[in-house]
Coordinates of C-alpha atoms in Angstrom, one line a residue:
M1 CA -36.3 12.5 48.7
K2 CA -34.5 14.0 51.8
G3 CA -31.5 16.1 51.8
G4 CA -32.4 17.9 48.6
F5 CA -30.4 15.7 46.2
I6 CA -31.2 13.2 43.4
F7 CA -29.4 10.1 42.2
T8 CA -28.2 9.4 38.7
A9 CA -27.5 5.7 38.2
L10 CA -25.3 4.2 35.5
L11 CA -25.3 0.4 35.2
A12 CA -21.8 -0.5 33.9
T13 CA -21.8 -1.9 30.4
T14 CA -19.5 -4.7 31.5
M15 CA -20.7 -6.8 34.4
L16 CA -17.9 -8.4 36.3
V17 CA -18.6 -12.1 36.5
V18 CA -16.1 -13.9 38.7
S19 CA -16.2 -17.7 38.1
G20 CA -13.5 -20.0 39.4
L21 CA -14.1 -22.1 42.5
A22 CA -17.6 -22.7 43.8
E23 CA -17.0 -20.7 47.0
T24 CA -15.8 -17.6 45.1
P25 CA -18.5 -14.8 45.3
R26 CA -20.2 -13.7 42.1
L27 CA -20.2 -10.0 41.6
I28 CA -22.0 -7.3 39.6
S29 CA -20.0 -4.1 39.0
Y30 CA -22.2 -1.0 39.4
Q31 CA -21.6 2.7 39.0
G32 CA -23.7 5.7 39.9
R33 CA -23.6 9.5 40.5
L34 CA -25.2 11.5 43.3
T35 CA -26.3 15.1 42.5
D36 CA -28.4 17.8 44.1
T37 CA -31.7 19.0 42.7
S38 CA -29.8 21.4 40.3
G39 CA -27.7 18.6 38.9
E40 CA -24.5 19.5 40.7
P41 CA -22.5 16.6 42.2
L42 CA -22.7 16.2 46.0
P43 CA -19.6 17.0 48.0
D44 CA -17.0 14.3 48.0
G45 CA -17.1 11.8 50.9
A46 CA -18.9 8.8 52.4
K47 CA -22.5 8.1 51.5
S48 CA -24.9 5.3 52.7
L49 CA -26.8 3.3 50.0
R50 CA -28.9 0.2 49.9
F51 CA -29.4 -2.1 46.8
I52 CA -32.3 -4.6 46.5
I53 CA -33.0 -7.0 43.6
W54 CA -36.7 -7.5 43.0
N55 CA -38.7 -9.8 40.7
D56 CA -41.3 -7.1 40.0
P57 CA -40.9 -3.5 38.9
A58 CA -43.1 -2.0 41.7
A59 CA -44.1 -4.7 44.2
V60 CA -42.6 -4.4 47.7
A61 CA -43.8 -7.6 49.4
P62 CA -41.1 -9.8 51.1
A63 CA -41.8 -12.5 48.5
N64 CA -40.8 -10.1 45.7
E65 CA -37.4 -9.3 47.3
L66 CA -34.7 -11.7 46.1
W67 CA -31.5 -10.1 47.4
N68 CA -30.7 -7.2 49.8
S69 CA -27.3 -5.6 50.2
G70 CA -28.2 -4.0 53.5
P71 CA -26.7 -0.6 54.3
V72 CA -23.4 -0.1 52.4
T73 CA -21.0 2.9 52.4
V74 CA -19.6 4.3 49.2
T75 CA -17.1 7.1 48.7
T76 CA -18.0 9.7 46.1
T77 CA -15.6 11.8 44.0
D78 CA -17.3 14.5 42.0
G79 CA -20.5 12.6 42.8
L80 CA -19.3 9.4 41.2
F81 CA -19.0 6.1 43.0
S82 CA -18.6 2.4 42.1
I83 CA -19.4 -0.8 44.0
N84 CA -19.3 -4.6 43.5
L85 CA -22.7 -5.9 44.4
G86 CA -22.4 -9.2 46.3
Q87 CA -19.0 -8.5 47.7
S88 CA -18.4 -9.2 51.4
P89 CA -19.8 -8.2 53.9
M90 CA -22.9 -8.1 51.6
T91 CA -24.9 -11.3 51.1
A92 CA -23.4 -13.2 48.2
L93 CA -25.4 -13.3 44.9
D94 CA -27.0 -16.6 44.1
P95 CA -26.7 -17.4 40.4
A96 CA -29.9 -19.3 40.6
M97 CA -32.0 -16.2 40.8
F98 CA -30.8 -15.1 37.4
T99 CA -32.6 -17.9 35.7
D100 CA -35.6 -15.5 36.0
T101 CA -35.2 -13.1 33.1
L102 CA -37.4 -10.4 34.7
L103 CA -35.4 -8.7 37.5
W104 CA -35.1 -5.1 38.7
L105 CA -32.6 -3.3 40.9
G106 CA -33.9 -0.9 43.6
I107 CA -31.7 1.8 45.1
S108 CA -32.2 4.0 48.1
V109 CA -29.9 6.7 49.5
G110 CA -29.6 7.0 53.3
A111 CA -33.1 7.0 54.9
D112 CA -34.8 8.2 51.7
P113 CA -37.4 6.1 49.9
E114 CA -36.3 3.9 47.1
I115 CA -35.6 5.7 43.8
S116 CA -38.4 5.3 41.2
P117 CA -38.4 3.7 38.8
R118 CA -36.4 0.6 39.4
T119 CA -33.6 -0.4 37.0
R120 CA -34.2 -3.5 35.0
L121 CA -31.3 -5.9 34.9
I122 CA -30.4 -7.1 31.4
S123 CA -27.8 -9.1 29.5
A124 CA -24.6 -9.3 31.5
P125 CA -25.9 -10.4 35.0
Y126 CA -27.6 -13.4 33.4
S127 CA -24.2 -14.8 32.5
L128 CA -24.0 -15.7 36.2
S129 CA -26.7 -18.3 35.5
A130 CA -24.5 -20.0 32.9
L131 CA -22.1 -21.0 35.6
Y132 CA -24.1 -24.2 35.9
A133 CA -25.9 -26.3 33.3
D134 CA -27.9 -29.5 33.1
S135 CA -25.2 -31.1 31.0
A136 CA -22.4 -30.3 33.5
R137 CA -21.1 -33.2 35.6
V138 CA -20.1 -32.1 39.2
T139 CA -19.1 -34.0 42.2
T140 CA -20.5 -32.1 45.2
D141 CA -22.4 -29.1 43.8
R142 CA -24.2 -27.9 40.7
Y143 CA -21.5 -25.4 39.6
V144 CA -18.8 -25.9 37.1
N145 CA -15.5 -25.9 39.0
E146 CA -12.3 -24.4 37.8
T147 CA -10.6 -27.8 37.9
G148 CA -11.8 -31.4 38.0
D149 CA -15.1 -31.0 36.1
T150 CA -15.7 -32.4 32.6
M151 CA -18.4 -31.4 30.1
T152 CA -19.8 -34.6 28.5
Y153 CA -22.4 -33.0 26.3
G154 CA -23.0 -29.6 24.7
L155 CA -23.6 -26.4 26.6
F156 CA -26.5 -24.2 25.4
W157 CA -27.7 -20.6 26.1
A158 CA -31.1 -19.1 25.3
L159 CA -30.8 -15.3 25.8
G160 CA -34.1 -13.5 26.0
S161 CA -35.9 -16.0 23.8
S162 CA -36.8 -19.7 23.6
A163 CA -34.4 -20.2 20.7
V164 CA -30.9 -21.2 21.3
D165 CA -28.5 -18.3 20.8
A166 CA -25.2 -19.8 21.7
Y167 CA -23.8 -23.2 22.3
I168 CA -20.6 -25.2 22.6
K169 CA -20.8 -28.6 20.9
E170 CA -18.6 -31.5 19.9
G171 CA -17.7 -31.7 16.2
T172 CA -17.6 -34.7 14.0
S173 CA -13.9 -35.2 14.6
G174 CA -14.1 -34.9 18.4
G175 CA -13.1 -31.2 18.6
A176 CA -15.1 -28.4 20.3
N177 CA -17.1 -25.9 18.2
L178 CA -18.6 -22.6 19.4
Y179 CA -21.8 -21.2 17.7
L180 CA -23.1 -17.6 18.4
G181 CA -26.3 -16.1 17.1
T182 CA -29.6 -14.6 17.8
N183 CA -33.2 -16.0 17.8
G184 CA -31.9 -19.4 16.6
R185 CA -29.9 -18.0 13.7
T186 CA -26.2 -18.6 13.8
G187 CA -24.1 -15.5 13.0
A188 CA -20.6 -16.7 13.9
F189 CA -18.9 -20.1 14.2
L190 CA -15.6 -20.8 15.9
I191 CA -14.6 -24.3 14.7
G192 CA -11.9 -26.2 16.7
D193 CA -12.8 -29.5 15.1
N194 CA -10.0 -30.7 12.8
S195 CA -8.6 -27.5 11.3
G196 CA -9.3 -24.2 13.0
K197 CA -11.9 -22.0 11.3
L198 CA -13.8 -18.8 12.0
I199 CA -17.0 -18.3 10.0
L200 CA -19.1 -15.1 9.9
R201 CA -22.6 -14.9 8.4
D202 CA -25.0 -12.0 7.7
Q203 CA -28.5 -11.7 9.2
N204 CA -29.9 -14.1 6.6
G205 CA -27.4 -16.8 7.5
I206 CA -25.4 -16.5 4.3
G207 CA -22.5 -14.4 2.8
G208 CA -20.0 -13.0 5.2
A209 CA -16.4 -14.3 5.6
E210 CA -14.4 -17.4 6.5
I211 CA -10.9 -17.7 7.9
E212 CA -9.4 -21.2 8.1
A213 CA -6.1 -23.0 8.6
S214 CA -5.2 -25.8 6.3
S215 CA -2.3 -28.2 6.4
V216 CA -2.4 -28.2 2.5
A217 CA -3.1 -24.6 1.5
G218 CA -2.0 -22.8 4.7
G219 CA -4.1 -19.9 6.0
R220 CA -7.0 -18.9 3.8
L221 CA -9.5 -16.1 3.8
H222 CA -12.7 -16.1 1.8
L223 CA -15.1 -13.2 1.4
F224 CA -18.7 -13.8 0.2
A225 CA -21.2 -11.6 -1.6
P226 CA -24.8 -11.5 -0.3
D227 CA -25.7 -14.2 -2.8
N228 CA -23.2 -16.4 -1.0
S229 CA -20.8 -16.6 -4.0
T230 CA -17.1 -16.4 -3.2
R231 CA -15.8 -13.0 -4.4
V232 CA -12.3 -12.7 -2.7
S233 CA -9.9 -15.5 -1.9
I234 CA -6.5 -15.2 -0.3
S235 CA -4.4 -18.4 0.2
A236 CA -1.0 -18.6 1.9
G237 CA 0.0 -21.4 -0.6
E238 CA 1.4 -24.8 -0.3
N239 CA 4.7 -25.8 1.3
G240 CA 7.9 -25.9 -0.8
D241 CA 9.7 -23.5 -3.1
D242 CA 7.0 -23.7 -5.8
G243 CA 4.1 -22.8 -3.5
G244 CA 3.2 -19.1 -3.4
S245 CA 0.4 -17.1 -1.9
I246 CA -2.5 -16.4 -4.1
L247 CA -5.0 -13.4 -4.3
S248 CA -8.1 -13.9 -6.4
L249 CA -10.9 -11.4 -7.1
N250 CA -13.9 -13.0 -8.5
K251 CA -17.0 -12.1 -10.5
G252 CA -19.6 -14.6 -9.5
E253 CA -18.8 -17.9 -8.0
Y254 CA -15.1 -18.6 -8.5
T255 CA -15.0 -16.7 -11.8
A256 CA -11.6 -15.0 -11.3
V257 CA -11.1 -11.7 -13.1
M258 CA -8.0 -10.6 -11.2
T259 CA -5.3 -12.9 -9.9
L260 CA -2.0 -12.4 -8.2
D261 CA 0.0 -15.7 -7.9
A262 CA 3.3 -15.5 -6.1
G263 CA 4.0 -19.1 -7.2
G264 CA 3.4 -18.4 -10.8
S265 CA 5.8 -17.2 -13.5
G266 CA 5.6 -14.9 -16.4
D267 CA 2.2 -13.7 -17.5
A268 CA 0.6 -16.4 -15.4
A269 CA 1.7 -14.7 -12.2
V270 CA -0.5 -11.6 -12.8
Q271 CA -3.9 -11.7 -14.5
F272 CA -6.0 -8.6 -15.0
P273 CA -9.1 -7.8 -17.1
T274 CA -8.5 -6.7 -20.7
G275 CA -7.9 -3.0 -20.9
A276 CA -7.5 -2.6 -17.1
I277 CA -4.0 -1.1 -17.1
S278 CA -3.5 2.5 -18.1
S279 CA -0.4 4.0 -19.6
G280 CA 0.4 5.7 -16.3
E281 CA 0.3 2.3 -14.6
M282 CA 2.4 0.6 -17.3
K283 CA 5.0 3.4 -17.3
D284 CA 7.5 2.3 -20.0
E285 CA 5.4 -0.6 -21.4
A286 CA 5.3 -0.4 -25.2
G287 CA 2.8 -2.0 -27.7
L288 CA 3.2 -3.2 -31.2
S289 CA 0.9 -3.9 -34.2
S290 CA 2.1 -5.0 -37.6
T291 CA 0.8 -5.8 -41.1
E292 CA 3.0 -7.7 -43.6
S293 CA 2.6 -9.3 -47.0
S294 CA 4.9 -11.0 -49.5
T295 CA 2.5 -10.4 -52.4
A296 CA 3.7 -7.6 -54.7
F297 CA 1.6 -4.5 -55.1
V298 CA 1.6 -3.4 -58.8
F299 CA 1.3 0.3 -59.7
S300 CA -0.9 -0.5 -62.7
S301 CA -2.3 3.0 -63.2
G302 CA 1.0 4.4 -64.0
S303 CA 2.6 7.6 -62.8
G304 CA 0.8 10.7 -61.4
T305 CA -1.2 8.5 -59.0
T306 CA -1.1 8.0 -55.2
Y307 CA -1.6 4.4 -54.1
T308 CA -2.7 3.1 -50.7
V309 CA -0.8 -0.1 -50.5
D310 CA -1.7 -1.3 -47.0
S311 CA -2.7 -0.2 -43.4
V312 CA -2.3 -1.1 -39.8
S313 CA -4.5 -0.5 -36.7
I314 CA -3.4 -0.3 -33.1
T315 CA -5.5 0.3 -30.0
I316 CA -3.6 2.4 -27.4
P317 CA -4.7 2.7 -23.7
A318 CA -3.9 6.4 -23.3
A319 CA -2.4 9.4 -24.9
G320 CA 1.2 8.9 -26.0
Y321 CA 3.4 8.5 -29.1
V322 CA 3.3 6.1 -32.1
I323 CA 6.2 5.4 -34.4
V324 CA 5.0 4.0 -37.8
E325 CA 7.5 2.2 -40.0
V326 CA 6.9 1.3 -43.6
G327 CA 9.0 -0.6 -46.1
G328 CA 9.5 -3.3 -48.6
Y329 CA 11.4 -3.9 -51.9
L330 CA 10.6 -1.6 -54.8
N331 CA 10.9 -3.0 -58.3
A332 CA 11.1 -0.1 -60.7
F333 CA 11.1 -0.2 -64.6
H334 CA 12.7 2.8 -66.1
T335 CA 12.6 4.5 -69.6
N336 CA 15.6 6.5 -70.7
G337 CA 14.8 10.2 -71.1
T338 CA 12.2 10.2 -68.4
T339 CA 12.8 10.6 -64.6
T340 CA 11.2 7.8 -62.7
Q341 CA 10.3 8.8 -59.1
F342 CA 8.5 7.4 -56.1
Y343 CA 7.6 8.8 -52.6
V344 CA 7.0 6.1 -50.0
K345 CA 5.6 7.2 -46.6
S346 CA 3.1 6.6 -43.8
D347 CA 0.1 8.8 -43.1
K348 CA -3.1 8.9 -41.1
T349 CA -5.1 9.5 -44.3
A350 CA -5.4 7.1 -47.2
G351 CA -4.3 8.3 -50.6
T352 CA -2.5 11.5 -49.7
S353 CA 0.0 12.6 -52.2
T354 CA 1.9 15.2 -50.2
T355 CA 5.4 14.4 -48.9
S356 CA 6.1 14.4 -45.2
P357 CA 9.0 13.9 -42.7
G358 CA 10.2 10.4 -42.8
V359 CA 9.4 9.9 -46.5
H360 CA 11.6 7.6 -48.6
V361 CA 12.2 9.0 -52.1
V362 CA 13.5 6.8 -54.9
R363 CA 14.5 8.8 -58.0
I364 CA 16.0 7.2 -61.2
P365 CA 17.6 10.0 -63.4
S366 CA 16.3 10.4 -66.9
A367 CA 19.8 9.8 -68.3
W368 CA 19.9 6.2 -67.0
P369 CA 19.4 3.5 -69.6
S370 CA 16.0 1.8 -69.9
T371 CA 15.2 -1.2 -67.8
S372 CA 12.2 -2.6 -69.7
T373 CA 12.9 -6.3 -69.0
V374 CA 14.8 -6.4 -65.7
A375 CA 13.5 -4.1 -62.8
A376 CA 15.9 -2.1 -60.7
G377 CA 15.5 -3.1 -57.1
Y378 CA 15.5 -0.7 -54.1
P379 CA 15.1 -1.6 -50.4
I380 CA 12.6 0.8 -48.8
H381 CA 12.3 1.9 -45.2
A382 CA 10.7 5.0 -43.8
S383 CA 9.5 5.9 -40.3
R384 CA 7.5 8.8 -38.8
L385 CA 6.5 9.9 -35.2
Y386 CA 2.9 10.7 -34.4
S387 CA 1.6 12.3 -31.2
E388 CA -1.7 10.9 -30.1
T389 CA -3.7 12.9 -27.5
S390 CA -6.3 10.3 -26.6
S391 CA -6.7 6.6 -26.2
G392 CA -8.5 4.3 -28.6
S393 CA -8.0 2.7 -32.0
K394 CA -5.6 4.4 -34.4
K395 CA -5.1 3.6 -38.1
Y396 CA -2.2 4.4 -40.3
Y397 CA -1.6 3.9 -44.1
L398 CA 1.3 2.9 -46.3
N399 CA 0.9 5.4 -49.2
I400 CA 3.2 5.5 -52.3
Y401 CA 3.1 8.5 -54.7
Y402 CA 4.3 7.4 -58.2
S403 CA 5.1 11.0 -59.3
S404 CA 6.8 10.3 -62.7
G405 CA 7.7 7.5 -65.0
E406 CA 6.2 5.5 -67.9
S407 CA 6.0 2.0 -66.7
T408 CA 2.8 0.3 -65.4
S409 CA 4.6 -2.7 -64.1
C410 CA 6.5 -1.2 -61.1
N411 CA 5.6 -2.9 -57.9
L412 CA 6.4 -3.1 -54.1
A413 CA 7.2 -6.6 -52.8
Y414 CA 7.6 -7.9 -49.3
R415 CA 5.9 -4.8 -47.9
F416 CA 5.2 -4.0 -44.3
I417 CA 3.7 -1.3 -42.1
R418 CA 4.4 -1.5 -38.3
A419 CA 3.0 0.8 -35.5
T420 CA 4.7 0.9 -32.1
Y421 CA 3.1 2.7 -29.1
Y422 CA 5.2 4.5 -26.4
P423 CA 3.4 6.0 -23.5
T424 CA 6.4 7.8 -22.0
L425 CA 8.6 10.6 -23.3
Y426 CA 12.1 10.8 -21.7
G427 CA 13.4 13.7 -23.7
T428 CA 12.2 16.2 -26.4
A429 CA 10.1 15.1 -29.4
T430 CA 10.0 17.3 -32.5
L431 CA 7.0 16.7 -34.7
V432 CA 7.1 17.9 -38.3
A433 CA 3.8 18.4 -40.2
N434 CA 3.2 17.2 -43.8
A435 CA 5.1 19.2 -46.4
E436 CA 3.9 20.1 -49.9
V437 CA 7.0 18.9 -51.7
G438 CA 10.4 17.4 -51.2
G439 CA 11.8 15.5 -48.3
P440 CA 14.8 13.2 -47.7
S441 CA 15.7 11.3 -50.9
V442 CA 17.9 8.5 -52.3
M443 CA 19.5 10.3 -55.3
M444 CA 20.6 7.1 -57.1
G445 CA 23.3 9.0 -58.9
D446 CA 21.2 12.1 -59.8
P447 CA 23.5 15.1 -59.1
S448 CA 20.5 17.5 -58.5
P449 CA 19.2 17.5 -54.8
A450 CA 15.6 17.2 -53.9
A451 CA 13.6 20.3 -53.3
S452 CA 13.6 21.7 -49.8
P453 CA 10.5 20.7 -47.8
V454 CA 8.0 23.3 -46.8
T455 CA 7.2 22.2 -43.2
T456 CA 5.9 23.3 -39.8
T457 CA 7.3 21.9 -36.6
E458 CA 6.0 21.3 -33.0
V459 CA 8.4 20.6 -30.1
I460 CA 7.1 18.7 -27.1
T461 CA 9.2 18.7 -24.0
M462 CA 9.2 16.0 -21.3
E463 CA 7.6 18.4 -18.9
E464 CA 4.7 19.0 -21.3
H465 CA 4.4 15.3 -21.8
N466 CA 4.3 14.6 -18.1
A467 CA 1.6 17.3 -17.7
R468 CA -0.4 15.6 -20.4
V469 CA -0.1 12.2 -18.7
E470 CA -1.0 13.7 -15.3
A471 CA -4.1 15.3 -16.8
A472 CA -5.2 11.9 -18.2
L473 CA -4.5 10.2 -14.9
A474 CA -6.4 12.8 -13.0
E475 CA -9.5 12.1 -15.2
Q476 CA -9.1 8.4 -14.5
R477 CA -8.8 9.0 -10.8
E478 CA -11.8 11.3 -10.8
A479 CA -13.8 8.6 -12.6
L480 CA -12.6 5.9 -10.2
E481 CA -13.5 8.1 -7.1
A482 CA -16.9 8.7 -8.5
R483 CA -17.4 4.9 -8.9
M484 CA -16.1 4.3 -5.4
K485 CA -18.5 6.9 -3.9
A486 CA -21.4 5.4 -5.7
L487 CA -20.4 2.0 -4.4
E488 CA -20.1 3.3 -0.8
D489 CA -23.5 4.9 -1.1
R490 CA -25.0 1.7 -2.3
M491 CA -23.4 -0.3 0.5
Q492 CA -24.7 2.3 3.1
Q493 CA -28.2 1.9 1.7
I494 CA -27.9 -1.9 2.0
D495 CA -26.6 -1.6 5.6
D496 CA -29.4 0.8 6.5
R497 CA -32.0 -1.6 5.1
R498 CA -30.5 -4.5 7.0
E499 CA -30.5 -2.6 10.2
T500 CA -34.2 -1.7 9.7
D501 CA -35.1 -5.3 8.8
A502 CA -33.3 -6.7 11.8
G503 CA -34.6 -4.0 14.2
F504 CA -31.1 -2.9 15.3
G505 CA -31.1 -0.2 17.8
Q506 CA -34.7 -0.7 18.9

């Protein structure tokens, strides 16, 4: 090569194809860079180049030359230049030569020999050959004119293979449909027939996504799993005040596990899997579990015994607080000269005899007359606050300690035990541990007070509660992030395998 410089050629990724009227020239946009032997760009200014399109990578016979630009002058800036091949005064490009899929571009600089090797022309220049087709009806030439021409059949492209890779075809309702693919497999559909629709498919021709417009359901989006089952559906909804948009997340084919329906009401508007909502997401949502019975429970073993009358279980979604209420109607038979006394309370252990905060005490003084035939009736209600530090099933008991008395016929009727869960603390909660004796009492005329309880207390502030909730939410977020990372890794493995199978990038 003369002049001590080399040529670095860059064929533009986008070839400029100018269609329009038949006499309009067809152009190929080309870019290159001139450098010296050390790789430095040549000085800015005018340079003379020649471009030739060949049907062979090396042959130089006149029969192999399909098009010659002749000497053309380009202006370089930092060695870079651009040119539209086929632009006047160069010879116009004939689209017919691009029906040959094996073409090469030769380039020479000034009087130097042609640069070796030649550059093969691929992809974009061949769109020039699509400017005319066997199915196009023209009046005076074989090209599709900008105005006046009508396509009466489908238009088909085979790009680099014998299989049809793209075509425009009339649909069943008379509209036009566009199909794009590779090696005979359709990867994308643009449907103009009837309602508009865009369909995307994977390399196996299944799965993917669909976007469609419907006069009944409005705009709709469907996302498919690799097994072609519909996993995500979004619908704009029907016309009218009752029609609302719908989001459905499915497990399997149309098996909805999560649904948001703007047209629904109450619980029907939002549907989630069981146990999917945490306390942090529910905020001030409370939960309730209750056990009730109208059958009387008889303290048949007499006094000095602790009875477990009933129990209740509640499953809480996260750490929080549970208020347990117990109650009923106590029928007590009393003997003069003996103090009759009951402690009614809730506890997390069956059969405990110690008293505790929230205990209800019924005491009939020894001086009271006997009630051997007609029981003395006392309404009972006691409540207690529990702090639960973890989620799961919790169980609480209605215990009654019959501490003194002589009757074996005393009983508790219309009893209940009720547990209510609260995830949020808005103030300060004071928790008092079980005491050995005493507690609040109903004196029933006995002038002597109950013994003072021996207790321990724990105070939980709102800040401490919020810290506890944040810690629980952090654990949930960490677990969710780990699941998302595992899913992303799995999706990347699938994508890598698909690219390998399809030969992408080769």
